[in-house]
Coordinates of C-alpha atoms in Angstrom, one line a residue:
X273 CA 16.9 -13.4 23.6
X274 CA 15.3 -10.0 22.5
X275 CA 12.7 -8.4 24.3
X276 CA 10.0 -6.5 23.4
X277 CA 7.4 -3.7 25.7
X278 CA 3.9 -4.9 25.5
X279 CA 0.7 -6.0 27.2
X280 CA 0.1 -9.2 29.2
X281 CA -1.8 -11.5 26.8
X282 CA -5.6 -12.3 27.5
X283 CA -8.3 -13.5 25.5
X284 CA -11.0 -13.8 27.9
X285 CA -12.0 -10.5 29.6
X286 CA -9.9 -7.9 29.6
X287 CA -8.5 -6.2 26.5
X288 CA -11.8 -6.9 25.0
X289 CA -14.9 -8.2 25.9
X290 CA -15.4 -11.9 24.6
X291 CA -18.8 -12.7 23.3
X292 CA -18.4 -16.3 21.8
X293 CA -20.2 -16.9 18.5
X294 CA -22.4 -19.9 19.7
X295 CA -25.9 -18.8 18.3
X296 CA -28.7 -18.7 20.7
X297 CA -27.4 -20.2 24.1
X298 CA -25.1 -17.9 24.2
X299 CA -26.7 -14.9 22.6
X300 CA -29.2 -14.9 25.6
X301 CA -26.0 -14.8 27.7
X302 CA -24.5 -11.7 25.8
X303 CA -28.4 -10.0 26.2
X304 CA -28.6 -10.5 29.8
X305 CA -24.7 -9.1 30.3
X306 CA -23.9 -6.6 27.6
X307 CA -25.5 -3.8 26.6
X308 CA -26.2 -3.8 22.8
X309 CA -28.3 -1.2 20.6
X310 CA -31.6 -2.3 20.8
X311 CA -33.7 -4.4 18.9
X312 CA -29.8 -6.3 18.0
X313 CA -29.4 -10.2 19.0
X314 CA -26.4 -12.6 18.1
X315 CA -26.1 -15.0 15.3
X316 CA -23.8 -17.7 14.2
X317 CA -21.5 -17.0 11.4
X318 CA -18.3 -18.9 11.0
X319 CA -16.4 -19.4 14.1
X320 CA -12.3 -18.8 15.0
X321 CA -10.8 -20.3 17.8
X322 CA -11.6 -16.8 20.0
X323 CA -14.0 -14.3 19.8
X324 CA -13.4 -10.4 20.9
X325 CA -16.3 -9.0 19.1
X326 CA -19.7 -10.0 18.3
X327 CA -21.2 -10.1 14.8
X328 CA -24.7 -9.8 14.5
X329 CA -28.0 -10.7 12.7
X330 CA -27.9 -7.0 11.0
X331 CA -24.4 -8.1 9.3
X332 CA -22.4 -5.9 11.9
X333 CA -19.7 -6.5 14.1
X334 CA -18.9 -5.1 17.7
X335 CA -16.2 -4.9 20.2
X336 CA -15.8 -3.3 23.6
X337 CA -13.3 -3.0 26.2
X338 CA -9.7 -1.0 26.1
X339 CA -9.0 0.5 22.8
X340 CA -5.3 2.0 23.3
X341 CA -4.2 0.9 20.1
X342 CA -6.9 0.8 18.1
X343 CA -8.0 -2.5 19.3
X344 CA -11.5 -1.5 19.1
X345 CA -11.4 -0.6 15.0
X346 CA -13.6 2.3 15.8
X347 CA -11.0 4.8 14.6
X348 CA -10.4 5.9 18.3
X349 CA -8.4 5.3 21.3
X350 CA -10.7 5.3 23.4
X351 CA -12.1 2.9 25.9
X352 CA -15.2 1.7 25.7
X353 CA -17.5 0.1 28.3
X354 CA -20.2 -0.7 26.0
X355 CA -20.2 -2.4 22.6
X356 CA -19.5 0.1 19.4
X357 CA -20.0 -0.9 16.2
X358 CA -16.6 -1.9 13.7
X359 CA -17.3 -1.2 10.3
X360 CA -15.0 -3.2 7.9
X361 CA -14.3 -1.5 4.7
X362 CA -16.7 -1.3 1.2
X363 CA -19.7 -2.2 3.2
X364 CA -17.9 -6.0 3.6
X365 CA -19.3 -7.7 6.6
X366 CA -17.6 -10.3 9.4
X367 CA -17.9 -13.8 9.0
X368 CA -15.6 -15.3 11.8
X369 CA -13.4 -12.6 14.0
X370 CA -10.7 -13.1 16.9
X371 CA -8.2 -11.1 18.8
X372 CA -5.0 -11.6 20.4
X373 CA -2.8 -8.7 22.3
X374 CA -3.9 -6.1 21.8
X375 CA -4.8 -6.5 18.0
X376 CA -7.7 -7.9 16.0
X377 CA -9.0 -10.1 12.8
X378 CA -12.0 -10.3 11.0
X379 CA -12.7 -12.6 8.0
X380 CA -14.9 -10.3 5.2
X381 CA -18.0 -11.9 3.1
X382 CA -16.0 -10.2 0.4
X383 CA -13.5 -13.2 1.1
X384 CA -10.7 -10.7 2.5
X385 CA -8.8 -10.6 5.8
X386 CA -8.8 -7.1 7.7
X387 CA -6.9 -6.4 10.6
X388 CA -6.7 -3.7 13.1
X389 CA -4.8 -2.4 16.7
X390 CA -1.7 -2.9 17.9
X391 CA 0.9 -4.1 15.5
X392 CA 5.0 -3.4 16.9
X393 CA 5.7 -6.8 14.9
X394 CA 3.6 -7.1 12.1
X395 CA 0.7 -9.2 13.3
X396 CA -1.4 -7.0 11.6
X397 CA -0.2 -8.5 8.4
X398 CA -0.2 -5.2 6.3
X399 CA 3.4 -4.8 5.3
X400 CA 4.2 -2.2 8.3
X401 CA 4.4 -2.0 12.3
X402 CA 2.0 1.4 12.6
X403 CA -1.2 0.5 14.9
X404 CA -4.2 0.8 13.1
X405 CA -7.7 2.2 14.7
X406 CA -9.8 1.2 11.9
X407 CA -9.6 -2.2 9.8
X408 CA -7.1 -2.6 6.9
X409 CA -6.1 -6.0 4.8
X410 CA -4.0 -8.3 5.5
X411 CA -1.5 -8.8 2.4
X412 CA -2.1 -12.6 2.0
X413 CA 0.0 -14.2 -1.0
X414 CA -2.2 -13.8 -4.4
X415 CA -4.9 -15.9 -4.8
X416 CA -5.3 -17.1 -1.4
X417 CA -8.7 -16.8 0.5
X418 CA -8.8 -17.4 4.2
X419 CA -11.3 -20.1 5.9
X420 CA -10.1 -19.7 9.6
X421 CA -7.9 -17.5 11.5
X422 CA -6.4 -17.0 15.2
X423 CA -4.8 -14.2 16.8
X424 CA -2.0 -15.0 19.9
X425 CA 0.0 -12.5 21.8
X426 CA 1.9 -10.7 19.1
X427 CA 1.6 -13.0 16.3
X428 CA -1.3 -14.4 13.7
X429 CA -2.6 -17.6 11.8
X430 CA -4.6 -18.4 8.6
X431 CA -5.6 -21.4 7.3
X432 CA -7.2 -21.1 3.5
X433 CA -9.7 -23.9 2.2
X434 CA -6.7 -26.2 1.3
X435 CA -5.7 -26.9 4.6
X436 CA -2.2 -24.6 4.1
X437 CA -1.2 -22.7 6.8
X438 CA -0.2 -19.0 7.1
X439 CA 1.8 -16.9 9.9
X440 CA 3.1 -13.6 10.3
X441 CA 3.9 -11.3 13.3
X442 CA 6.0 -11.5 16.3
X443 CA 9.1 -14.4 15.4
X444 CA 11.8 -14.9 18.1
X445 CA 10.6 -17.6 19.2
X446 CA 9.9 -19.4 15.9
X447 CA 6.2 -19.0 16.2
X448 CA 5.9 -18.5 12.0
X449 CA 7.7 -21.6 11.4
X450 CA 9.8 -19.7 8.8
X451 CA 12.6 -21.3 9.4
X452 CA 14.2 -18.3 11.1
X453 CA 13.3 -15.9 14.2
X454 CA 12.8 -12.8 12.0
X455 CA 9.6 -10.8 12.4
X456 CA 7.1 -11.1 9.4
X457 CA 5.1 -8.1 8.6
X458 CA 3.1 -10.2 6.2
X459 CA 2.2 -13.7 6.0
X460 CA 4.3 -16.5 5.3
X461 CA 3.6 -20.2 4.4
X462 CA 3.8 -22.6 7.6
X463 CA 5.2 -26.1 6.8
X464 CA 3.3 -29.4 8.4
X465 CA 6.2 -32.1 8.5
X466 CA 5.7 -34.7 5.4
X467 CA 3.5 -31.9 3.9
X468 CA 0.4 -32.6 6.4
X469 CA -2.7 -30.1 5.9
X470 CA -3.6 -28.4 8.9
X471 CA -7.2 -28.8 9.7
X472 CA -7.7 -26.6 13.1
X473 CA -5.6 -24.1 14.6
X474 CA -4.6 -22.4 17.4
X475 CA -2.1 -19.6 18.8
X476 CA -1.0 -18.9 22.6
X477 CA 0.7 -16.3 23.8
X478 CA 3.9 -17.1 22.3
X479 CA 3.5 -20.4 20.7
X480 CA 1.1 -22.4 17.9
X481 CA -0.7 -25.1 17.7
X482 CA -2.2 -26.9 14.1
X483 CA -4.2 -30.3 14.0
X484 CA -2.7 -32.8 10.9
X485 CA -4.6 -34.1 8.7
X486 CA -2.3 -37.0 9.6
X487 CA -4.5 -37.2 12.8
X488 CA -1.2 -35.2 14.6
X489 CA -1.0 -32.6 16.7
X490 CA 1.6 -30.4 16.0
X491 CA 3.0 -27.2 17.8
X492 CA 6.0 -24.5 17.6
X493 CA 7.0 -21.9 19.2
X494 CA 7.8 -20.7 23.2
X495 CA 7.9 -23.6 25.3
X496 CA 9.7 -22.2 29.1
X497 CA 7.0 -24.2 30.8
X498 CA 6.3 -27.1 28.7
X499 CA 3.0 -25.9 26.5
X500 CA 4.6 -27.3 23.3
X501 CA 3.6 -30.5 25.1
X502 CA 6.5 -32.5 24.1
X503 CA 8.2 -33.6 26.7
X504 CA 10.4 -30.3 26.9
X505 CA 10.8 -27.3 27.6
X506 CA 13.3 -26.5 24.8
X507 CA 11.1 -23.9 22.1
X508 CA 10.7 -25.3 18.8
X509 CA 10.9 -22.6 15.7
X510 CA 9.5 -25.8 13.4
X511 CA 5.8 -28.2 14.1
X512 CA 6.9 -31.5 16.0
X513 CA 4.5 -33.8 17.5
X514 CA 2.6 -33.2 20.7
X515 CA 2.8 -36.0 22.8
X516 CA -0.6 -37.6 23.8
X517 CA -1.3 -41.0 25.4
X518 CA -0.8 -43.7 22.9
X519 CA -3.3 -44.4 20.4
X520 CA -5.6 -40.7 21.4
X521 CA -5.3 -37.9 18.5
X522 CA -6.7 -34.4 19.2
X523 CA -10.1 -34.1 18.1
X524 CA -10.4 -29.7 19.3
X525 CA -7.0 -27.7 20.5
X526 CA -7.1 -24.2 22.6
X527 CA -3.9 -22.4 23.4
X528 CA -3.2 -20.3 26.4
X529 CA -1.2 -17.9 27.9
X530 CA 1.2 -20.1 29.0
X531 CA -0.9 -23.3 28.4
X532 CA -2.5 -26.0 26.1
X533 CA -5.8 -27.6 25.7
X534 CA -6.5 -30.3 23.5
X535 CA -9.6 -33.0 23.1
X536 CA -8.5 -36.2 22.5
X537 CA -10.5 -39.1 20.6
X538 CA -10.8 -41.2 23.7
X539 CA -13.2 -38.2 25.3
X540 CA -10.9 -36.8 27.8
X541 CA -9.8 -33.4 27.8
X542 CA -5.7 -32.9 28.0
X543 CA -3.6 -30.1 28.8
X544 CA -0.3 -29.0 29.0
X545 CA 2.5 -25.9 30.2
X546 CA 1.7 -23.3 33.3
X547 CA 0.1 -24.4 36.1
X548 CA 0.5 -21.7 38.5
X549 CA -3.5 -20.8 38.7
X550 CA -4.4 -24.8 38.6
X551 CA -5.3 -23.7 34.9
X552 CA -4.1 -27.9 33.9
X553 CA -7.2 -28.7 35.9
X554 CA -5.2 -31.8 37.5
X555 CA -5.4 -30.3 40.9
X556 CA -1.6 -30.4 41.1
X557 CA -0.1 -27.1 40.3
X558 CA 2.9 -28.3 38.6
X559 CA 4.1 -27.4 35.2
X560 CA 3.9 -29.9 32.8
X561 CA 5.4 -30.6 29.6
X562 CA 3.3 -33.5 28.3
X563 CA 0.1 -33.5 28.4
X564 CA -1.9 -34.6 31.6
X565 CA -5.6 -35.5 32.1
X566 CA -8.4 -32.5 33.1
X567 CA -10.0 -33.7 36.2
X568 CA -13.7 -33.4 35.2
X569 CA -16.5 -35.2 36.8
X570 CA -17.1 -38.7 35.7
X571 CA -19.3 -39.1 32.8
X572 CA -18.3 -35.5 31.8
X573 CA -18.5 -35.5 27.7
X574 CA -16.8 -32.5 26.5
X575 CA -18.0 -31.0 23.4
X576 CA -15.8 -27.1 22.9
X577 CA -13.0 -25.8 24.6
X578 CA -11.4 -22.5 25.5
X579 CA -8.4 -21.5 27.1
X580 CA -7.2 -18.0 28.3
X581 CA -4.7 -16.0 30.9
X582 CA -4.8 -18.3 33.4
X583 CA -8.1 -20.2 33.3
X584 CA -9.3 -22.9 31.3
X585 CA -13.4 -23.7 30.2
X586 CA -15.0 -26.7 28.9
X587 CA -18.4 -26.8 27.7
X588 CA -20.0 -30.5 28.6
X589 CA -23.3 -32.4 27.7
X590 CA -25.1 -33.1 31.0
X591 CA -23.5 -35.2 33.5
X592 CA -25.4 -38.8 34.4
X593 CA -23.4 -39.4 37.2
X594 CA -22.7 -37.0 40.4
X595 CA -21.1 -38.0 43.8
X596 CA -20.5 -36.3 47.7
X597 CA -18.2 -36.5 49.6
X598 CA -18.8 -37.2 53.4
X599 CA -15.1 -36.2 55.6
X600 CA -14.4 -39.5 58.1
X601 CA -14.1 -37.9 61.5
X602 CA -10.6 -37.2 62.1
X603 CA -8.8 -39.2 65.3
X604 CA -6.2 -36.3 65.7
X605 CA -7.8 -32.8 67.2
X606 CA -6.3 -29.6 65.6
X607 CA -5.0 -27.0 67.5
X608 CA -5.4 -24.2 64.9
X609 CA -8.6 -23.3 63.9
X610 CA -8.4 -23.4 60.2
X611 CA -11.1 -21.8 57.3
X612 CA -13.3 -25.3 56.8
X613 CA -12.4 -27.2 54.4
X614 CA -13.7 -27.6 50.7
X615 CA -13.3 -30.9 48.9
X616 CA -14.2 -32.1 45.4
X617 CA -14.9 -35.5 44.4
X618 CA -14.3 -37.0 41.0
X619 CA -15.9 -40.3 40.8
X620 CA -15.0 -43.2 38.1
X621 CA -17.5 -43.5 35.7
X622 CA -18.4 -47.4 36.5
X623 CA -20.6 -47.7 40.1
X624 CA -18.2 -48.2 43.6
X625 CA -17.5 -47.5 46.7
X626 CA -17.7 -43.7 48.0
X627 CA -14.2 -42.5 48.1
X628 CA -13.8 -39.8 51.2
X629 CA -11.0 -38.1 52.6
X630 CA -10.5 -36.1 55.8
X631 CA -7.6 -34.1 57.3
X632 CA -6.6 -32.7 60.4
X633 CA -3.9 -30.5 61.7
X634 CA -2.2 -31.2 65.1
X635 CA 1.4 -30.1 66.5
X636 CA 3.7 -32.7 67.7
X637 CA 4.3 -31.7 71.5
X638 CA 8.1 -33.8 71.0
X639 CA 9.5 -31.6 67.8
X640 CA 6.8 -28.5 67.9
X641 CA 6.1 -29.2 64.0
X642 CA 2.8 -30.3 62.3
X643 CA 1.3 -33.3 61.7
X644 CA -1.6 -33.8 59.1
X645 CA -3.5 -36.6 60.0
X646 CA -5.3 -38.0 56.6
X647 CA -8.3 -40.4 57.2
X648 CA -9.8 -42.6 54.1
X649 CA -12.8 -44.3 53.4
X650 CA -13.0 -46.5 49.8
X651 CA -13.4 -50.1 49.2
X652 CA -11.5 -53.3 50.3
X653 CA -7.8 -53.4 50.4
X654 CA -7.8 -50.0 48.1
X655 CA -3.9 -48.9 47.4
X656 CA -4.5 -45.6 47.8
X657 CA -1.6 -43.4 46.4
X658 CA -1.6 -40.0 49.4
X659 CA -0.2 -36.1 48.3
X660 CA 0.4 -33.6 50.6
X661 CA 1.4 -29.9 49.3
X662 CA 1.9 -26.9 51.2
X663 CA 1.6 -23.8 49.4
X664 CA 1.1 -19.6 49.6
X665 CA 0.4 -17.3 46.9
X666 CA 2.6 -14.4 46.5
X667 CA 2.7 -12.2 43.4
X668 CA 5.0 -12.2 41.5
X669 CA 6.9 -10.7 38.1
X670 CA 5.5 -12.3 34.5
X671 CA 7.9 -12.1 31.3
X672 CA 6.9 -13.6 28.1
X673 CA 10.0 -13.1 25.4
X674 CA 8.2 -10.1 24.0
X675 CA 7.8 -8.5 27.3
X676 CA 10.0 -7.4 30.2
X677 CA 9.1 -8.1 33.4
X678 CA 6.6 -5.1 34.8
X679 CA 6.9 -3.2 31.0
X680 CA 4.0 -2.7 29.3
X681 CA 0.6 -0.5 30.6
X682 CA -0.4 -2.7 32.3
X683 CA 2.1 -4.3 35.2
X684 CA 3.5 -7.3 34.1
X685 CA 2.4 -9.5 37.5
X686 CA 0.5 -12.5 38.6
X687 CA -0.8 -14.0 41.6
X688 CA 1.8 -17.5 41.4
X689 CA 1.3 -20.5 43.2
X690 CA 4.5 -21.1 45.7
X691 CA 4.8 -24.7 46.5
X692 CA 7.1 -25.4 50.0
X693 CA 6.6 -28.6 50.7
X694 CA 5.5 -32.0 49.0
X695 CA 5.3 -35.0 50.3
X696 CA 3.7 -38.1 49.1
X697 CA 2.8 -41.9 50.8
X698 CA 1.0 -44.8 50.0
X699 CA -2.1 -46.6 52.5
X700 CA -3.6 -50.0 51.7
X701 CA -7.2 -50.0 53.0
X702 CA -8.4 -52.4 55.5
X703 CA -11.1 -55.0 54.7
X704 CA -13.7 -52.2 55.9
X705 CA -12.2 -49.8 53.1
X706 CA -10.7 -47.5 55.9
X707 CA -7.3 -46.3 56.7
X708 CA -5.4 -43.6 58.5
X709 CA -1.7 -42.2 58.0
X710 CA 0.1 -39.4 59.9
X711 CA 2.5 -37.0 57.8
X712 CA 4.9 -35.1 59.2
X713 CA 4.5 -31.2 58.0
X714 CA 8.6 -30.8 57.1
X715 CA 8.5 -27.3 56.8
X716 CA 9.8 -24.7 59.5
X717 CA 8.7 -20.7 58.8
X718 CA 11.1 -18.1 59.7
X719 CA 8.1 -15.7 60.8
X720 CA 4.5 -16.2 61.0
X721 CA 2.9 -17.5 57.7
X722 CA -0.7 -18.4 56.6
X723 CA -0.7 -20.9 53.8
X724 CA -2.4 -23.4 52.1
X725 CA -2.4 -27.2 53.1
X726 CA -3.7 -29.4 50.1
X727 CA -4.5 -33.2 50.8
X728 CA -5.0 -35.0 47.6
X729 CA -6.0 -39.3 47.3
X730 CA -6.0 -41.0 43.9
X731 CA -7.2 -44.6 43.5
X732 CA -7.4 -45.7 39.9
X733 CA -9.5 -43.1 37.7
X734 CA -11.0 -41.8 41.3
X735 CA -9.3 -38.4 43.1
X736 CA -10.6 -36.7 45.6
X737 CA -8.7 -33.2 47.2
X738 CA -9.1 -31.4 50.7
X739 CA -7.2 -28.0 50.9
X740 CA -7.6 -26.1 54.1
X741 CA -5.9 -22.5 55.7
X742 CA -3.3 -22.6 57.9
X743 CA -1.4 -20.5 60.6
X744 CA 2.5 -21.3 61.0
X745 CA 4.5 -20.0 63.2
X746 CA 8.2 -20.8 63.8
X747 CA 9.0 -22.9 66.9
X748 CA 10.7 -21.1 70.2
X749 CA 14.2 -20.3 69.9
X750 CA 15.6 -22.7 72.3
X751 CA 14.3 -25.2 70.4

């Protein structure tokens, strides 16, 4: 595999500030937390999937943030730490914009594609790999007029008014669908299997994502930790199928860092790949490769999506349902004096029985280990099925195929989730809905450790999670 020196991907705050195109909910946002020219306010225009730049009601377009490459299109390298105004060429305007890596695209109301910043692979689209500080075209085949667009780490989409699909840019992984793992410099046609239209797209770090007009999601690309979401982690240099729950198409897809959003038909909100930051919103921290269930409050109608480095947002209608949680009162008393702990509640979406959990931490005087004592109140004969993760944080080295681990200006880290221990058991509730079970914390530290002890419950649609601060210490030597 060949490796390339670059920046860690994010779209959400840090090579340049995101101002989403949402009209005026968000444009009072932008006011009250940028600084714009006076007298300037946010409008709608047509929208990509992200959003590095703002376009406003005087036909201009603005971007902020670092600007080592040209990001910026101000025709400097310089950062900037408030917004300065891109000017597109012949007086064109921008009607939707994005940005990726380090590089960025605007649609023109003169019906052309500009592109400008960082472009070692061609995702600038112009027929070379020299950065650009100011905007120039992208050399789309003749004749063909761009309706949407999407920038990922080191590669770039358009889709035209016909539903075909174009990619150029960074290839090793088979991102461009080209049927080889040869950078483009300018775009080529994508190919939807049985000659499906694309109707939305998306691009991750690495990776792609296009709706069908088939009603299929399809993706290609990188897939080390599973954000192709089909079932593997084998990447794919042509679209296959992402596998959702029976009978659920994708309604709205996001792409990631390492990670995959998509809406499905039945209202929930799926996702897919890295996990490390909890960015699958499942509460589990595990990688996964087919698509699992966000964990949003019940009643939660989800109506847009984004996805960046490590996070995830949904934007939702207001909720009609809310819940608490009130701990039982542990039997077991904790030795330790651990950081109190925070739980969330999910509740099903029909009316029930409050679903609380408790934990507490106590060493066994026969073996000197832990034991986490979980106590559960629900309804009647409930099978509750019980998790138990320990866990520390450690950073660590991040390598995409493009880039080394700890190239790049920026260092090439992030803060990973380290999971030590699982453990999982099952408790059928009494005929009051209560029930207790001790679990036996199998893991012995070498030297002092502070971690993190997560106690999750799920019963049908319902989950609730506990996590709570430790202190471990190894046992006495004679021991």
């Amino acid at each position: 595999m060949q490796h390339r020196s670059s920046r860690r991907f994010t779209r959400s705050a840090r090579l340049v500030a995101v101002v989403a195109l949402l009209g005026g909910a968000l444009a009072g946002l932008a006011a009250s937390h940028q600084t714009f020219a006076a007298g300037l306010s946010l409008t709608p225009t047509a929208t990509s999937t992200s959003t590095p730049a703002a376009a406003t009601g005087g036909r201009m377009l603005y971007a902020w943030g670092a600007n080592e490459y040209g990001e910026l299109g101000d025709g400097t390298a310089t950062n900037r730490h408030t917004p300065v105004a891109v000017t597109l060429p012949g007086g064109a305007h921008a009607t939707a914009i994005t940005g990726g890596d380090g590089h960025s695209l605007a649609l023109g109301s003169d019906g052309t594609l500009y592109a400008w910043g960082y472009n070692d692979h061609g995702q600038l689209g112009d027929g070379t790999t020299a950065d650009r500080h100011t905007p120039v075209t992208v050399t789309l085949p003749g004749g063909v007029r761009a309706t949407a667009i999407v920038a990922g780490g080191g590669h770039s989409l358009a889709l035209d008014g016909d539903g075909h699909l174009y990619a150029w840019g960074y290839n090793r992984e088979g991102e461009l669908d080209d049927g080889t793992t040869t950078d483009r410099h300018t775009p080529v046609a994508v190919t939807l299997p049985g000659d499906v239209h694309a109707t939305a797209i998306a691009a991750g770090s690495d990776d792609s994502l296009a709706l069908g007009s088939d009603g299929t999601l399809y993706s290609w690309g990188y897939n080390s930790v599973g954000e192709l979401g089909d079932g593997t982690t084998a990447d794919r240099h042509t679209p296959g199928p992402v596998t959702l729950p029976s009978g659920v198409h994708a309604t709205a897809i996001a792409a990631g860092y390492f990670h995959s959003l998509a809406l499905g038909s039945d209202g929930r909100l799926y996702a897919c790949g890295r996990d490390y930051q909890g960015e699958l919103g499942n509460g589990a921290f595990i990688k996964r490769s087919t698509p699992v269930a966000v964990m949003l409050p019940g009643g939660a109608r989800v109506t847009a999506i984004a996805a960046g480095d490590g996070d995830s947002l949904a934007l939702v209608a207001p909720l009609t349902d809310t819940a608490t949680s009130t701990p039982v009162p542990p039997t077991v008393t904790t030795t330790s004096t651990p950081v109190p702990p925070t739980a969330t509640v999910h509740p099903m979406p029909h009316p029930g029985p409050p679903f609380t959990l408790s934990i507490a931490v106590a060493r066994d005087p026969l073996t000197r280990g832990s034991v986490v004592a979980v106590g559960l109140r629900g309804g009647a004969h409930w099978r509750v099925d019980v998790s138990l993760t320990l866990s520390v944080r450690r950073v660590a080295a991040v390598a995409s195929p493009r880039r080394p681990a700890g190239h790049g200006r920026h260092p090439a880290t992030t803060l990973q989730l380290v999971v030590l221990y699982r453990q999982a058991a099952h408790l059928l509730l009494d005929a009051r809905g209560q029930g207790r079970v001790a679990l036996r914390l199998g893991y012995t530290p070498r030297a002092p450790l502070t971690a993190t002890l997560t106690v999750g419950a799920h019963v049908a649609s319902r989950s609730v999670t506990v996590s709570r601060v430790v202190r471990l210490v190894p046992p006495p030597p004679w021991l």
